[in-house]
Short mmCIF file of C-alpha atoms and ligand atoms in Angstrom, two decimals:
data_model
loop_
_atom_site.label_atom_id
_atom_site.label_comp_id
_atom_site.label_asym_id
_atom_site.label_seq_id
_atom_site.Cartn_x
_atom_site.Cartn_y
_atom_site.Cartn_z
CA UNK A 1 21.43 -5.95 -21.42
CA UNK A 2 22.99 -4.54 -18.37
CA UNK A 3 23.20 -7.58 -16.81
CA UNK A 4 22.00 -5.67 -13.33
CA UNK A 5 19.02 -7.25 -11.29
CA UNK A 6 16.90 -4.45 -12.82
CA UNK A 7 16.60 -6.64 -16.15
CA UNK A 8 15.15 -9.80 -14.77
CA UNK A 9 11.18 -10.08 -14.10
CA UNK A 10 9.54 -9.78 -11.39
CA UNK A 11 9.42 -13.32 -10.17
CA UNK A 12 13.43 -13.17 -10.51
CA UNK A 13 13.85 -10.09 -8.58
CA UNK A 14 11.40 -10.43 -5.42
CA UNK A 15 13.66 -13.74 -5.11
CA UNK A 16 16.74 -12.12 -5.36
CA UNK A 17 16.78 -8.33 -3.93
CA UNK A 18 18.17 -7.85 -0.40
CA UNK A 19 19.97 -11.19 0.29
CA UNK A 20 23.32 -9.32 0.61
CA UNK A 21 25.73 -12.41 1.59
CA UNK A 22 27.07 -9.96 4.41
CA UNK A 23 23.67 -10.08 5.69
CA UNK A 24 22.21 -13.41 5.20
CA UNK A 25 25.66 -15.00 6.27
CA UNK A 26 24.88 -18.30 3.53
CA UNK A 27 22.10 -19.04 4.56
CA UNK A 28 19.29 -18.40 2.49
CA UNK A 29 16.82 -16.14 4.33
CA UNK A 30 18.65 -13.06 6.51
CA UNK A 31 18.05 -14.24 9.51
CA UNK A 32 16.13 -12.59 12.73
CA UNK A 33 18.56 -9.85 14.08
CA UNK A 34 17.45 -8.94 17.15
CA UNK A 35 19.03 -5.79 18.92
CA UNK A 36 18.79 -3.12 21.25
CA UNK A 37 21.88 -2.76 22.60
CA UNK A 38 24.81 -3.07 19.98
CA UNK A 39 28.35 -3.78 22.07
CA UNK A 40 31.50 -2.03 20.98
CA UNK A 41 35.48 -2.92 21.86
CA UNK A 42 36.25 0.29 23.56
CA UNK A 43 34.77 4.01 23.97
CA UNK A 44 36.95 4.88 20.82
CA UNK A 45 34.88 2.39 19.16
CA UNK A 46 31.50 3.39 20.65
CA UNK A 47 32.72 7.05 19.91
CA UNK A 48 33.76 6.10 15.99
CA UNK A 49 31.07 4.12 15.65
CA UNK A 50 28.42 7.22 16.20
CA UNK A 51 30.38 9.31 13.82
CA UNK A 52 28.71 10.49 10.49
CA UNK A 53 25.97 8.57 8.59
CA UNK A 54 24.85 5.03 10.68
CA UNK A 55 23.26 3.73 7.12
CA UNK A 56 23.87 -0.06 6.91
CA UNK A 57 25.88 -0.14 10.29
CA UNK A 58 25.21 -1.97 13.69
CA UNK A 59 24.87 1.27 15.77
CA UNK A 60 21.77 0.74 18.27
CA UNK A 61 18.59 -1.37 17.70
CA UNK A 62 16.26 1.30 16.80
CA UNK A 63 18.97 2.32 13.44
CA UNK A 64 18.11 -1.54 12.63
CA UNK A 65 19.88 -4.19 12.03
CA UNK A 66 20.47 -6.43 8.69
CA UNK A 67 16.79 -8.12 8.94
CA UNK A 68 15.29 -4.92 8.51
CA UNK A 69 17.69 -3.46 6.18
CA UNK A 70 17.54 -6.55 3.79
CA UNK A 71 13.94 -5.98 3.35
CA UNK A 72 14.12 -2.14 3.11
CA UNK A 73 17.04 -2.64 0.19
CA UNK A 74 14.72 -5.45 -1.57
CA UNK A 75 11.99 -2.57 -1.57
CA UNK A 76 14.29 -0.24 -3.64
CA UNK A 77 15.42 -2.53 -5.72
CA UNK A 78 11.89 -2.80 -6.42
CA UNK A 79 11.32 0.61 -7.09
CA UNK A 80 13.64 1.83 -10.59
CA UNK A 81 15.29 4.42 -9.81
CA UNK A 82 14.30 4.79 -5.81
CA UNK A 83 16.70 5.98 -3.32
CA UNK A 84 16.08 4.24 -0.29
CA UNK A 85 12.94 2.53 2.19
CA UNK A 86 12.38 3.12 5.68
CA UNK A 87 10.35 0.72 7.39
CA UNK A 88 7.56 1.49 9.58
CA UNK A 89 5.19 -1.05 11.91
CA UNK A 90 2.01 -0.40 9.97
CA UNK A 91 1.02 1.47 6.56
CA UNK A 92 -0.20 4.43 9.14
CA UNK A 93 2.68 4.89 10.50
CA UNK A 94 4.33 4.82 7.06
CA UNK A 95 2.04 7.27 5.62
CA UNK A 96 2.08 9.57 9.08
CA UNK A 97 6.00 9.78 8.80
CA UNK A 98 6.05 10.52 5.21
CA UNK A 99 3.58 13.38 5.49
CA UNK A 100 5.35 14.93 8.50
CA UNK A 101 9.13 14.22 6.59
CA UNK A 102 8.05 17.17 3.92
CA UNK A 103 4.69 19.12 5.49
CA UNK A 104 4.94 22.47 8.07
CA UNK A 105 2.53 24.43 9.60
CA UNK A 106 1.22 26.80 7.26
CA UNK A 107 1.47 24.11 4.28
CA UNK A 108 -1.63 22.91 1.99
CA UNK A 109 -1.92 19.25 1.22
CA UNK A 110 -3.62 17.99 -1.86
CA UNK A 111 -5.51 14.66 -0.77
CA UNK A 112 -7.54 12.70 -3.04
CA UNK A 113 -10.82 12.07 -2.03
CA UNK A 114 -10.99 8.49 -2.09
CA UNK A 115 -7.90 8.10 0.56
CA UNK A 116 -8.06 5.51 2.97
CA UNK A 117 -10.08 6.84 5.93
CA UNK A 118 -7.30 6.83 8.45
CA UNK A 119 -5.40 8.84 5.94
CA UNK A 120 -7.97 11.50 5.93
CA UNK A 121 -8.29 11.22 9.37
CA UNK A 122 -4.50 12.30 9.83
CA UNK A 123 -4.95 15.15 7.56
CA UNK A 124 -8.32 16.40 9.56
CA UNK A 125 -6.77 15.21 12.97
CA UNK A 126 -2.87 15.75 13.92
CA UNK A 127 -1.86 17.63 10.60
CA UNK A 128 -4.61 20.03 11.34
CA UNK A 129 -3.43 20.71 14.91
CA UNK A 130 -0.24 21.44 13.55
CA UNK A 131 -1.63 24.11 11.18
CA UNK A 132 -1.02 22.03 8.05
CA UNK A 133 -4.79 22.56 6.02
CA UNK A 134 -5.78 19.68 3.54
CA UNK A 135 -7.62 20.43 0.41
CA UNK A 136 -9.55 17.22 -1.16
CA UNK A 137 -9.60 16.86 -4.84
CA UNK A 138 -11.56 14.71 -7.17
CA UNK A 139 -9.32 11.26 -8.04
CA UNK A 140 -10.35 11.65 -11.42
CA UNK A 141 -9.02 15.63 -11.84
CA UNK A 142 -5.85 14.89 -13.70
CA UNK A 143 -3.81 17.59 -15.24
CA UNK A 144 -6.91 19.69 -14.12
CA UNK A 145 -5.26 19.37 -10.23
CA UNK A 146 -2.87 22.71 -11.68
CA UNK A 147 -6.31 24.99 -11.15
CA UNK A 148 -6.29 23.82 -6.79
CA UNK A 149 -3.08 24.88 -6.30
CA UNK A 150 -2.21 27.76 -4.65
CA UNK A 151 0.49 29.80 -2.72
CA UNK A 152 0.81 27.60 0.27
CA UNK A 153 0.18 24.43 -1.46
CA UNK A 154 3.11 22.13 -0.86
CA UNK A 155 2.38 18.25 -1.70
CA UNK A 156 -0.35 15.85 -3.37
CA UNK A 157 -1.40 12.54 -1.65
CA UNK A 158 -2.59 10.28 -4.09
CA UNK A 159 -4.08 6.86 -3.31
CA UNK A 160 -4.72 4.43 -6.91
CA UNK A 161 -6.52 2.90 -7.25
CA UNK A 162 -8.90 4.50 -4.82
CA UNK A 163 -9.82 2.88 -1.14
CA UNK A 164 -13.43 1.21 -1.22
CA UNK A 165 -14.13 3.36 -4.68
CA UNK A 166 -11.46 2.10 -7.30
CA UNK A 167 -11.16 5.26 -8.93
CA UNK A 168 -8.05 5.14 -11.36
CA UNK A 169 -6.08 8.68 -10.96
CA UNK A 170 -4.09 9.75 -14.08
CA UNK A 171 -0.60 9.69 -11.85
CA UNK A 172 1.35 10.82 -14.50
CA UNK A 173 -0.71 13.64 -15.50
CA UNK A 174 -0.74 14.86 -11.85
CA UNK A 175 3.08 14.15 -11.16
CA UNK A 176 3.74 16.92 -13.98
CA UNK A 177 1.77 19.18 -12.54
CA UNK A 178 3.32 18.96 -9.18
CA UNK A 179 7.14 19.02 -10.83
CA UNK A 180 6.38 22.06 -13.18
CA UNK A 181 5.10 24.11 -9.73
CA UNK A 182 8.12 22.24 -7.50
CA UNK A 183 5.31 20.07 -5.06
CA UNK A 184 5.77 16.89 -3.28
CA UNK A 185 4.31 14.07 -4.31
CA UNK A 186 2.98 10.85 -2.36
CA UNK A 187 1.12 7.79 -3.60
CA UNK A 188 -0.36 5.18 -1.78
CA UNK A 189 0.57 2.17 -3.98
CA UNK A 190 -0.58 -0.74 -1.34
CA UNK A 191 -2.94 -2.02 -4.40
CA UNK A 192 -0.85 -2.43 -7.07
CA UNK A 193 2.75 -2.59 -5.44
CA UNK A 194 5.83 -1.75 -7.61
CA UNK A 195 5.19 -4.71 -9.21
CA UNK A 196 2.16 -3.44 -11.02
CA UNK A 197 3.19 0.27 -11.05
CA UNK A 198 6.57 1.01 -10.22
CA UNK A 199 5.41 4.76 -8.63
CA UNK A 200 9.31 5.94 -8.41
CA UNK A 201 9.60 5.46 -11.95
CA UNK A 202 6.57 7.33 -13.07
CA UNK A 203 8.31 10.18 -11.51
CA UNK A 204 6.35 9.97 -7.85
CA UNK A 205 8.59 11.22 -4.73
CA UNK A 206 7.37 8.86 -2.16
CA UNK A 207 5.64 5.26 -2.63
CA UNK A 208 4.08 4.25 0.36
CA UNK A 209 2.99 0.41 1.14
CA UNK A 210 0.77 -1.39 3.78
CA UNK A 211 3.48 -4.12 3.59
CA UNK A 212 0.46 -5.70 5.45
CA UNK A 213 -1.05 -6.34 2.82
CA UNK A 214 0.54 -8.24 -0.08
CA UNK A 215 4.71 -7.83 0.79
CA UNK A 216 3.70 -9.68 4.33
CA UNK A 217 0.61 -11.92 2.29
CA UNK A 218 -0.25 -14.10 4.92
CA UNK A 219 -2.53 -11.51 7.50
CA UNK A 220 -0.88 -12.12 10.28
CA UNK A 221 1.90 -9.11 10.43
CA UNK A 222 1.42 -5.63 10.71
CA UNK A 223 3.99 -3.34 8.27
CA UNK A 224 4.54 -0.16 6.23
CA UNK A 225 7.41 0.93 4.40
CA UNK A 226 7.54 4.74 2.44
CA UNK A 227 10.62 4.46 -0.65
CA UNK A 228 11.59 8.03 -1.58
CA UNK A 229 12.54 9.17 -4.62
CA UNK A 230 16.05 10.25 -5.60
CA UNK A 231 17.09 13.10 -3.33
CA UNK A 232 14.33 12.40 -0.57
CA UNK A 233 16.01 9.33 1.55
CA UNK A 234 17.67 11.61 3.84
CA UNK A 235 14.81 13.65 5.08
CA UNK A 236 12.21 11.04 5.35
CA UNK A 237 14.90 8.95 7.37
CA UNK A 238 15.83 11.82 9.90
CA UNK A 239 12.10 12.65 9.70
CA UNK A 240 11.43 9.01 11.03
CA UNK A 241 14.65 8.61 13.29
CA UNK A 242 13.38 11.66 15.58
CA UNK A 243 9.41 10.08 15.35
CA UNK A 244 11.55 6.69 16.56
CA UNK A 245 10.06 4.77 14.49
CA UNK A 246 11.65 1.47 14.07
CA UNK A 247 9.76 -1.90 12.84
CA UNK A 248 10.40 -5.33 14.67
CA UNK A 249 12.56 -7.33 13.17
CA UNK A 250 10.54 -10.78 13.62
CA UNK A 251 8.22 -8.49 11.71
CA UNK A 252 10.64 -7.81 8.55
CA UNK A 253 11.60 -10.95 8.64
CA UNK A 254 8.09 -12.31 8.33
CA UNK A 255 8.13 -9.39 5.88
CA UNK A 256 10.40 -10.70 3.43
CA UNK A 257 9.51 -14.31 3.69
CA UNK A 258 6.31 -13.02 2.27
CA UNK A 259 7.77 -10.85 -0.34
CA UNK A 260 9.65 -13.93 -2.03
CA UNK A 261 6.26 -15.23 -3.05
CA UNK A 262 4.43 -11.69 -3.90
CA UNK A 263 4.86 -12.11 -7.61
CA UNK A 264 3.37 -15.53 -7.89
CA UNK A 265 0.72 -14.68 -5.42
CA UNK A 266 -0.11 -11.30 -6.99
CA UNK A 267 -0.52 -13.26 -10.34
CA UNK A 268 -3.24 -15.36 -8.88
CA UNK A 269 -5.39 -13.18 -7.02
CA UNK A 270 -5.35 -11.19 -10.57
CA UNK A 271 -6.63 -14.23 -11.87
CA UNK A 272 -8.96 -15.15 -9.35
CA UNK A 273 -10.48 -11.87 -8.62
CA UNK A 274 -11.21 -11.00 -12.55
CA UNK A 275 -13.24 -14.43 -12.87
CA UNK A 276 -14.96 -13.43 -10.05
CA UNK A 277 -15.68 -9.36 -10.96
CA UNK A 278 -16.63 -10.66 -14.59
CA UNK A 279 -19.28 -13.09 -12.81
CA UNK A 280 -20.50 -10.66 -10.54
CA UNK A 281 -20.97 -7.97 -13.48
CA UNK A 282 -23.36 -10.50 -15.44
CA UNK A 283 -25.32 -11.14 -12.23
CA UNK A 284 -28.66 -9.60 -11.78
CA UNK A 285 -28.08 -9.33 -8.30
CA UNK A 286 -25.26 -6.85 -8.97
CA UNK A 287 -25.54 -3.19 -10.06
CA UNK A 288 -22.18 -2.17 -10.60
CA UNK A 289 -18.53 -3.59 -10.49
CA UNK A 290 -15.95 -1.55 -9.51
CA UNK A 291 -12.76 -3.35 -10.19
CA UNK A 292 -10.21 -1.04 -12.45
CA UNK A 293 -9.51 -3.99 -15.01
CA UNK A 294 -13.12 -3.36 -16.05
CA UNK A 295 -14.66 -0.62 -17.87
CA UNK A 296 -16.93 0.09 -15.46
CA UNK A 297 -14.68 1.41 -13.02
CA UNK A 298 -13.84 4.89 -13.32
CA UNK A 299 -10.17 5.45 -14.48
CA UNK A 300 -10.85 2.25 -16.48
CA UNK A 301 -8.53 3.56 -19.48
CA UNK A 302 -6.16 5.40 -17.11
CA UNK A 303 -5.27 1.66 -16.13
CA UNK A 304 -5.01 0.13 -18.78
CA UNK A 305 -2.30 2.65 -19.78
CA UNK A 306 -0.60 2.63 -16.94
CA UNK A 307 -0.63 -0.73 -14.92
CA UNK A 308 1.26 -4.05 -15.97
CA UNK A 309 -1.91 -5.86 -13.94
CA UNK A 310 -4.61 -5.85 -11.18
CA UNK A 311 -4.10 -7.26 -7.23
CA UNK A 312 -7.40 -8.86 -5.88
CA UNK A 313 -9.54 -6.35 -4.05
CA UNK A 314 -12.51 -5.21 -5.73
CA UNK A 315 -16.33 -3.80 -4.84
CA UNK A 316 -19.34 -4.25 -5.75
CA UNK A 317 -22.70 -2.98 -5.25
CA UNK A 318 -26.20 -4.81 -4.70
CA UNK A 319 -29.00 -4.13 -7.21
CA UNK A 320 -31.03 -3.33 -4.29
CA UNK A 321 -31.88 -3.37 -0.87
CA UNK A 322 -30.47 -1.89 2.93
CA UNK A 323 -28.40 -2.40 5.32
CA UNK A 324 -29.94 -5.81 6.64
CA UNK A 325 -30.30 -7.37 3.13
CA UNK A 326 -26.71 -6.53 2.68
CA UNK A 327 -25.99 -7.77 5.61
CA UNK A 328 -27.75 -10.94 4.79
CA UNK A 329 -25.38 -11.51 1.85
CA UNK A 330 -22.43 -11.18 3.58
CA UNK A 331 -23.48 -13.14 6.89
CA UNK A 332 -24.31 -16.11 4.14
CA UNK A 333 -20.54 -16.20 3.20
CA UNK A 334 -18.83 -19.23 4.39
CA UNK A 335 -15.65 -19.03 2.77
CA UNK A 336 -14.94 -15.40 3.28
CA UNK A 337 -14.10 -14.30 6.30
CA UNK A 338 -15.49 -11.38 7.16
CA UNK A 339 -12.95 -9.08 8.81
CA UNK A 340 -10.23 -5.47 7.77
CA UNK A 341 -7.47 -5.81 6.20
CA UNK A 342 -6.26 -7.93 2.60
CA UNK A 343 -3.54 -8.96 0.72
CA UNK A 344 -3.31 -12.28 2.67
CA UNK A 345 -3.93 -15.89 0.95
CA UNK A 346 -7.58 -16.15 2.14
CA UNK A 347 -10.82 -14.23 1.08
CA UNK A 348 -12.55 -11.50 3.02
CA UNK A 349 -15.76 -9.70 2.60
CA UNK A 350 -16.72 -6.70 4.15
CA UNK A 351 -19.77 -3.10 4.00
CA UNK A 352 -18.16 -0.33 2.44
CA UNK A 353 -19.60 2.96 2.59
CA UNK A 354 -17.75 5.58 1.00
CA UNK A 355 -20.45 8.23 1.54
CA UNK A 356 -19.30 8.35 5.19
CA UNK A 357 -16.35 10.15 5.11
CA UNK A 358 -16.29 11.72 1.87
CA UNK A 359 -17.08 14.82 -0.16
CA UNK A 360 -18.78 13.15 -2.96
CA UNK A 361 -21.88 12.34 -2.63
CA UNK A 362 -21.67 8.30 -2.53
CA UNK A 363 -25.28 6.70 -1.95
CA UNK A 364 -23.79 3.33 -3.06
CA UNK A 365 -23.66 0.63 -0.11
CA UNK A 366 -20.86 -1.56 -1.27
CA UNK A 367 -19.35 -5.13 -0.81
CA UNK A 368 -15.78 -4.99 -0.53
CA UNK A 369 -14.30 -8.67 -1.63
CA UNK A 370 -10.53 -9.46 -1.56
CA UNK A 371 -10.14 -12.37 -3.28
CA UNK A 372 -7.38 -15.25 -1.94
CA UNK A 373 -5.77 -18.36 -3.12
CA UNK A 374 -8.78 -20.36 -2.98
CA UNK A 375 -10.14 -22.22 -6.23
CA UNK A 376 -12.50 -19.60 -7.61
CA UNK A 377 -15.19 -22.72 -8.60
CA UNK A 378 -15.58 -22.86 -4.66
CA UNK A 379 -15.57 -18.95 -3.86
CA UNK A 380 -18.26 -18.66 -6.69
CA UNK A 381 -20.35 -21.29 -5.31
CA UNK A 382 -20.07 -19.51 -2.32
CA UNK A 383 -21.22 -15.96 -3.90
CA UNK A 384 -24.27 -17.95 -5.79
CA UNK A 385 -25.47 -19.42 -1.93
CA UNK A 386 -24.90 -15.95 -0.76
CA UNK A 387 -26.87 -14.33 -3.53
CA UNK A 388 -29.80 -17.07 -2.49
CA UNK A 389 -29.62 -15.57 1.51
CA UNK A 390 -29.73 -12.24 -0.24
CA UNK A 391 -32.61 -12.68 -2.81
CA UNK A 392 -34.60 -14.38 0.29
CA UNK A 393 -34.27 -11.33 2.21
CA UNK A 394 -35.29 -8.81 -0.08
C1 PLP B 1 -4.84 1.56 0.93
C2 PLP B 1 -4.37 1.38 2.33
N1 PLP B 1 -3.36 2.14 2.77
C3 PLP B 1 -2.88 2.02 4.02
C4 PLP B 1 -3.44 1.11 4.90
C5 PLP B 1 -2.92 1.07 6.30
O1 PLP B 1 -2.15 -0.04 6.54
P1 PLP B 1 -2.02 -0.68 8.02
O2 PLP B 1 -3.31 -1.37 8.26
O3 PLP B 1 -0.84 -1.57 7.91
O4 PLP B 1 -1.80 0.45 8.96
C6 PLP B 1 -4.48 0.30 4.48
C7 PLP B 1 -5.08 -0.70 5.42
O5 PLP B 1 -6.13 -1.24 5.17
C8 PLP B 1 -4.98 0.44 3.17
O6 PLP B 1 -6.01 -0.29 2.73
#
């Protein structure tokens, strides 16, 4: 034993990581920093001040200040074996500056088909203008993503578990690839966190998070972050410094409030949202569940290998019916809200329909259910009386 924070669990270290004492001053949270303007003694000092690398130093509100560097640091230390985290105010924004930190025109990205749609739409929209072409492959290609690359190709985008679909993608398999033929890789990892899959260690360059989601846990901040690998900090953060991107620090703040609690909080939506796909999948009603900790899902066995759990969002599709029957079901909800977004403390239900904007063919309408902190007794109940709206309207 080392003794470092790196050996204590989970729990231990989302407590623990970024509450420098320089930062937090005693008290227990690091306190809201608020800056633009950063005063210095003299113009010696302004003009010292400026000189070399502003990492960690008061300089001028958009380098940050200690509230957004204690939660940047507490996403390294997150991340064995991570160089740094740059914040970003949304998991858009996080993904847009990673992408533009390593891609040029006349580059090739790799992007998995089941990306979240705003993802794709960056690749088809702004990346595109910029002469950067995006190639789509299959999340369940594997090793087999050596055969679609070619002499242009530059970096893979993988998203896993897959948005809406749940695909599983075998991220070691494809990490090897991309390091035997020197490509960049980035992973979406808003669903499982480094908590669940610590991406940096598995060899991936860039792990992206919709802090959003579970870091923030409570729906009510918008937040990204993108921690780079060892020997990627400094580009992504001069990549982001000249995009100005700078997240609020109320926003970090709420940011690592929430993070203190992600362990305990991931723990129980696992909980909560396997009782609830195992229900579904005996249901009548239901025709398949994709949720990776069951075999149904594709990629099933590719998480079991890989992931030390599951977060709470999960689809499902009905046995039959349209658009209005499915509508019907999820109108009937009372205790899920109905509404984007997840990773917060309450339930949500929402239509998927991957066939939209996606190569694969995907008749499937789905129900996309995040499951929160509510008992599951009541969020079943719930299901069953929305299962009665939907049987009535078939
Ligand atoms: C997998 C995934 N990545 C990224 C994002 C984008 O995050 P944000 O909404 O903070 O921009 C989302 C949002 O739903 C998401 O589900």
């Amino acid at each position: 034993m080392s003794g470092g924070d790196g050996d204590y669990g989970p729990g231990t270290q989302v407590v623990r990581a970024g509450r420098r004492p320089e930062w937090t001053g005693g008290v227990v949270n690091p306190p809201v920093w608020r800056a633009s303007t950063i005063l210095y003694d003299d113009v010696a000092d302004l003009r010292q001040n400026g000189r070399g690398d502003t990492h960690h130093r008061l300089y001028y509100g958009r380098r940050g200040t200690p509230t957004q560097w204690s939660l940047a640091d507490a996403l390294t230390a997150l991340e064995p074996g991570a160089e740094g985290t740059f914040l970003y105010p949304s998991g858009v924004a996080a993904v847009a500056a990673a992408l533009l930190a390593v891609l040029s025109p006349g580059d090739e990205l790799l992007l998995v088909d089941s990306a979240y749609e705003p993802t794709r739409a960056l690749a088809n929209g702004l990346l595109k203008r910029f002469g950067i072409t995006t190639r789509l492959y299959d999340p369940l290609i594997g090793a087999g993503i050596a055969e679609l690359i070619g002499p242009v190709t530059r970096a893979i985008f993988m998203e896993s578990p897959g948005s809406l679909t749940f695909e599983v993608q075998d991220v070691p398999a494809i990490v090897a690839v991309a390091q035997a033929r020197g490509l960049v890789t980035f992973l979406d990892n808003t669903w499982a966190t480094p908590l669940l899959f610590p991406a940096i260690g598995r060899g991936v360059d860039y792990s992206i998070l919709a802090c959003t989601k579970y870091v923030v846990g409570h729906s009510d901040v918008m937040l990204g972050s993108v921690t780079a690998g060892p020997g990627r900090f400094a580009s992504l953060r001069d990549a982001s410094f000249q995009l100005g991107q700078v997240a609020s620090p109320d926003d970090c703040w709420l940011g690592s409030r929430g993070l203190r609690t992600m362990a305990i909080r991931l723990r129980q939506h696992e909980e909560s949202a396997l009782a609830i796909a195992r229900w579904l999948a005996a249901r009548p009603e239901v025709a398949t569940v994709l949720h990776p900790a069951l075999p149904s899902c594709p990629g099933h066995e590719t998480f079991v290998r890989d992931f030390g759990g599951a977060s709470g969002l999960f689809s499902f599709a009905l046995a039959s019916g349209g658009e209005a029957e499915r509508a019907a079901f999820i109108d009937a909800l009372a205790l899920f809200g109905i509404g984007f977004s997840w990773g917060g403390y309450e339930s949500l239900a929402i239509p998927a329909d991957p066939g939209r904007g996606r190569d694969a063919d995907w008749p499937q309408r789905l129900v996309r259910l995040q499951i929160g902190l509510e008992d599951v007794d009541d969020l079943i109940a719930d299901l069953e009386r929305a299962f009665a709206a939907w049987r009535a309207a078939i």
